[in-house]
Tab-separated table of C-alpha atoms in Angstrom:
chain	number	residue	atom	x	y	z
P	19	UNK	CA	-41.790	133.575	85.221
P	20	UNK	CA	-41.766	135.059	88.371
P	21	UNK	CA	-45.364	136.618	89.430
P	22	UNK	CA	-45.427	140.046	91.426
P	23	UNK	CA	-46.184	140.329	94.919
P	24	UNK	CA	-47.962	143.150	94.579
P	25	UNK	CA	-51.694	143.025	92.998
P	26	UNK	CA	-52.349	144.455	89.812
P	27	UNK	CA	-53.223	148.031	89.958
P	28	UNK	CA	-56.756	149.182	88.524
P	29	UNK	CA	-54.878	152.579	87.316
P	30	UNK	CA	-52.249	151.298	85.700
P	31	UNK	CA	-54.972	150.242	82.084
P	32	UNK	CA	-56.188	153.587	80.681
P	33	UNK	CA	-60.088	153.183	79.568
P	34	UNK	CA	-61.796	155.969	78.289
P	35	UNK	CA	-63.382	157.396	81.319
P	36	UNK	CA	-60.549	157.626	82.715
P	37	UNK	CA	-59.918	160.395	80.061
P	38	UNK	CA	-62.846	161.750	80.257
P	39	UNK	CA	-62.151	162.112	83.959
P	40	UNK	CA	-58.890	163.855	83.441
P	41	UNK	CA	-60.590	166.364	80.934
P	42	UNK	CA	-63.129	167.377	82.923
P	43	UNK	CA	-60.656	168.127	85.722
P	44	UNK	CA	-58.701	169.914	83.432
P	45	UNK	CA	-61.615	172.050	82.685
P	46	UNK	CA	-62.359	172.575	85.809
P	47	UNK	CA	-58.835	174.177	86.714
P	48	UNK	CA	-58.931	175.977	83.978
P	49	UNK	CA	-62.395	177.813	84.420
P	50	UNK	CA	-61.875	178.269	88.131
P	51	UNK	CA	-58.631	180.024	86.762
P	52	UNK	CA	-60.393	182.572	84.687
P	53	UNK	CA	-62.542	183.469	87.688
P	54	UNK	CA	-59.326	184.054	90.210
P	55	UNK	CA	-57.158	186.955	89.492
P	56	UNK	CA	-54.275	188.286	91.009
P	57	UNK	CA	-54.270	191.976	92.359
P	58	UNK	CA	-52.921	194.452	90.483
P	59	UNK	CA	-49.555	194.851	90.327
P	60	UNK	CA	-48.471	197.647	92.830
P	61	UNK	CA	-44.805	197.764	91.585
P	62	UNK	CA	-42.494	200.525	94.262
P	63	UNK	CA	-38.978	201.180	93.635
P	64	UNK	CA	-36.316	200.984	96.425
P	65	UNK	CA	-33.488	202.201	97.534
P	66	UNK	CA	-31.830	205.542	95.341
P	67	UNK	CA	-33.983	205.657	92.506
P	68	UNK	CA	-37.316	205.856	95.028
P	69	UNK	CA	-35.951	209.368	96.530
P	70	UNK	CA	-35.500	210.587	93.094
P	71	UNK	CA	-38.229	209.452	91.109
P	72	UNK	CA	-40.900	211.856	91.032
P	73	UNK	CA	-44.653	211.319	91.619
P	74	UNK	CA	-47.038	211.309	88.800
P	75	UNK	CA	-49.258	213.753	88.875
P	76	UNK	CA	-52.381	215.676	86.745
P	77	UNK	CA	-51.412	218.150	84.739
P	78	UNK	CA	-52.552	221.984	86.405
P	79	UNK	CA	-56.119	223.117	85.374
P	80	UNK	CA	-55.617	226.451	83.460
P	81	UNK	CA	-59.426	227.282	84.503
P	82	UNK	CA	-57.828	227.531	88.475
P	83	UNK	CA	-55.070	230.018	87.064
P	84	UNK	CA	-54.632	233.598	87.767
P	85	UNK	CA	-53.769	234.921	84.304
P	86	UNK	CA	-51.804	238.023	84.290
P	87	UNK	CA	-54.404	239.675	81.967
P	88	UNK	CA	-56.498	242.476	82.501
P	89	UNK	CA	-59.650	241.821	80.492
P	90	UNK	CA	-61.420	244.887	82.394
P	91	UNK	CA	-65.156	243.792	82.884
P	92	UNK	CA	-64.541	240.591	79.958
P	93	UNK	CA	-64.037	237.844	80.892
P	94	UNK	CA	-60.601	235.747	80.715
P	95	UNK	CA	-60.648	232.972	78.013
P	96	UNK	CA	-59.030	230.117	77.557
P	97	UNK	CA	-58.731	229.351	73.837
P	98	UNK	CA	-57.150	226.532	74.103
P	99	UNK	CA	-54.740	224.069	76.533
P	100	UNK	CA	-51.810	221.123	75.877
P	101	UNK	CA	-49.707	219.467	78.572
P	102	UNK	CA	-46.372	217.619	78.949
P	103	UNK	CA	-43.057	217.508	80.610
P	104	UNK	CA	-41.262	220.571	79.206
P	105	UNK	CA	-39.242	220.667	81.120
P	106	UNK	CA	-37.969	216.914	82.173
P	107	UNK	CA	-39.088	216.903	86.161
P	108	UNK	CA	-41.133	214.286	85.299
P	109	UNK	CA	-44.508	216.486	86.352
P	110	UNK	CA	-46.840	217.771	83.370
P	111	UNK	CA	-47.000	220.956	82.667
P	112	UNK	CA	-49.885	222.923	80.994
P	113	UNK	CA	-49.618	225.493	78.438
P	114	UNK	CA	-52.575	227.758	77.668
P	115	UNK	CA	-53.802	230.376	74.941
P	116	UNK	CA	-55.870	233.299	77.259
P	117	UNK	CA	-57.258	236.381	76.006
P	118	UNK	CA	-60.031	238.565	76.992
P	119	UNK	CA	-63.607	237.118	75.990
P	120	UNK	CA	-64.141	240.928	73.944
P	121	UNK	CA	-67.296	239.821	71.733
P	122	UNK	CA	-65.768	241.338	68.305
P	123	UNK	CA	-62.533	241.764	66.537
P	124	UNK	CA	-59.731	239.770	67.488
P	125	UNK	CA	-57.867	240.291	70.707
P	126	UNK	CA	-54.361	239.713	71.287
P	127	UNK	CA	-53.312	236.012	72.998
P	128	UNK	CA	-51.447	235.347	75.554
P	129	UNK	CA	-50.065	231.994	75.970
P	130	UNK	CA	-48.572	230.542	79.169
P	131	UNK	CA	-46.939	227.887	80.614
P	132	UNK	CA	-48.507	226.497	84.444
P	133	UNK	CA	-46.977	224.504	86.835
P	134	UNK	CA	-48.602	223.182	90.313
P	135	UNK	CA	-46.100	222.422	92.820
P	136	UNK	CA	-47.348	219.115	94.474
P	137	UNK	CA	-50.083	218.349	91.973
P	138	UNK	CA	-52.643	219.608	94.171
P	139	UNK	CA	-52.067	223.078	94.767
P	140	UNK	CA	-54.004	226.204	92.469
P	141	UNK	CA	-51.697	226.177	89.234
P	142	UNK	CA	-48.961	229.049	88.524
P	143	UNK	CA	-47.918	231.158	85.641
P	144	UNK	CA	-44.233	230.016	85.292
P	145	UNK	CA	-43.600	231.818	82.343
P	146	UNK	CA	-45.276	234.068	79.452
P	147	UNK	CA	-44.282	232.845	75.919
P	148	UNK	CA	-45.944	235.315	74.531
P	149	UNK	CA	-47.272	238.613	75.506
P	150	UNK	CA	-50.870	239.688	74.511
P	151	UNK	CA	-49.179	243.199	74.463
P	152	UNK	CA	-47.362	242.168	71.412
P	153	UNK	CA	-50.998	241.963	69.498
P	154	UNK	CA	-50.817	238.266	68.508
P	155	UNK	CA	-52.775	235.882	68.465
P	156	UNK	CA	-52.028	232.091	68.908
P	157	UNK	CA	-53.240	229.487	65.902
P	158	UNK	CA	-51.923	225.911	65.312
P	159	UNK	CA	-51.202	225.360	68.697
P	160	UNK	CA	-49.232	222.096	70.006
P	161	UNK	CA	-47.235	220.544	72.787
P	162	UNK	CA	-45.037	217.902	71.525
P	163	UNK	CA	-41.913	215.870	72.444
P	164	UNK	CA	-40.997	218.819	75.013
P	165	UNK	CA	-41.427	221.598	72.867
P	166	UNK	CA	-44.597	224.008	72.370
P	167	UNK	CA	-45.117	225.365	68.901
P	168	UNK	CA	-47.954	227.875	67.460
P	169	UNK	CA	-48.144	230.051	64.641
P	170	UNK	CA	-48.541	233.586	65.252
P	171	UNK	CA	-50.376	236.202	63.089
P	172	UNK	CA	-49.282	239.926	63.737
P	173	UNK	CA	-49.341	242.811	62.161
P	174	UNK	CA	-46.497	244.880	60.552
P	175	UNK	CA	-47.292	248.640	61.841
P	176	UNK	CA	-49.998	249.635	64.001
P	177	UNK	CA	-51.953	251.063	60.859
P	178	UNK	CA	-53.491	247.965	60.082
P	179	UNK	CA	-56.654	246.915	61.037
P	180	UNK	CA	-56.852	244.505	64.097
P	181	UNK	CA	-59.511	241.947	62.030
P	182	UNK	CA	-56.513	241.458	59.759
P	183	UNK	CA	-53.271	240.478	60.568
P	184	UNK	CA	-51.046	240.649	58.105
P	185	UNK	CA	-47.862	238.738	59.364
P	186	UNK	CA	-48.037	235.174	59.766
P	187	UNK	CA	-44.929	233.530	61.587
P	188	UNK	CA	-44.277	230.136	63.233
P	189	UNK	CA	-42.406	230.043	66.580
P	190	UNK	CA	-41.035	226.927	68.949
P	191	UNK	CA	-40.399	226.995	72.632
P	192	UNK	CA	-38.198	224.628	74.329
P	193	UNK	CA	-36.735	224.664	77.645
P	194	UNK	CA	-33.041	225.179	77.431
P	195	UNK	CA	-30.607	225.986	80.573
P	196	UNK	CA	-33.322	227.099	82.879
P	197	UNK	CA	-35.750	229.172	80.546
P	198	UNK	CA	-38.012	228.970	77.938
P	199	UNK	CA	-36.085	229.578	74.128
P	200	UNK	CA	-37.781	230.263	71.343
P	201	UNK	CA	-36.701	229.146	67.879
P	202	UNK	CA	-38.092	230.749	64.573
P	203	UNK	CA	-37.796	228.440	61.026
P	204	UNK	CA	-35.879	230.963	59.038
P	205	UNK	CA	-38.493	230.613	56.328
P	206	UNK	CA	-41.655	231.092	58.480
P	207	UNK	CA	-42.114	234.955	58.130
P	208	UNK	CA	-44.508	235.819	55.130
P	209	UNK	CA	-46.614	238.923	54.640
């Protein structure tokens, strides 16, 4: 039998500490690991799709609006507010229910959809949905998958009283070929 040249290597026999060693290294990496991050991903698109994609913004703040409401010496009110892309820019919109803060009876709502070109700019009336001159007011209200929908109570001649509507209707808006459309269920009109 031919004998190696080369001296027998400590390494080459595995003991037990030499285990323990590699564990504890292991740990080591490990915890160090947990204590290094990366930075947050900062993911930019090139080329076409850059120009085209738009940048995310906040949706407008109805309480910087100009409401086209004359409310005298009230106050306007928002009742309430829901945002989303209506209209598939890629930029929220915000849809609110105003009417005048009168004290008693129930005033007419007026609900309206804002826009704020840029994000940062005072937010816009874009369009009226509904008109408080059409004595409604707004319950039920929602913006969902790019559609707004609200129930409406009315009133079926001007003879009755305005602390009782008497017509009860739901309505959908959706943005169709450059406007606003609104869709009634055929069933949704009751008295």
């Amino acid at each position: 039998m031919q004998h190696s040249a080369v001296p027998e290597l400590a390494h080459t026999h595995t003991r037990p500490i030499h285990w323990v060693a590699t564990a504890a290294a292991l740990a080591a990496v490990v915890a160090a690991s947990g204590f290094l991050q990366p930075d947050k991903a900062t993911a930019a698109q090139h080329g076409i799709e850059a120009k085209s994609a738009p940048a995310a913004t906040t949706p407008p703040d109805p309480a910087r609006a100009d409401f086209p409401l004359d409310c005298g010496p009230a106050k306007v009110l928002i009742q309430k507010k829901a945002s989303g892309d209506l209209d598939g820019d890629g930029r929220p919109e915000t849809v609110a229910v105003v009417r005048c803060d009168a004290g008693s009876g129930t005033p007419p709502s007026g609900v309206y959809v804002l826009t704020a070109p840029g994000g940062t700019s005072k937010p816009r009336v874009v369009a009226t949905l509904v008109d408080p001159e059409d004595r409604l007011s707004v319950q039920d209200f929602a913006v969902r998958d790019a559609a707004v929908t609200a129930t409406l109570l009315g009133y079926s001649s001007p003879d009755v009283p305005s602390c009782c509507p008497d017509v009860n209707e739901s309505a959908k808006w959706q943005w169709k070929n450059g406007a606003f459309v609104r869709s009634t269920p055929p069933a949704a009109r009751s008295m």
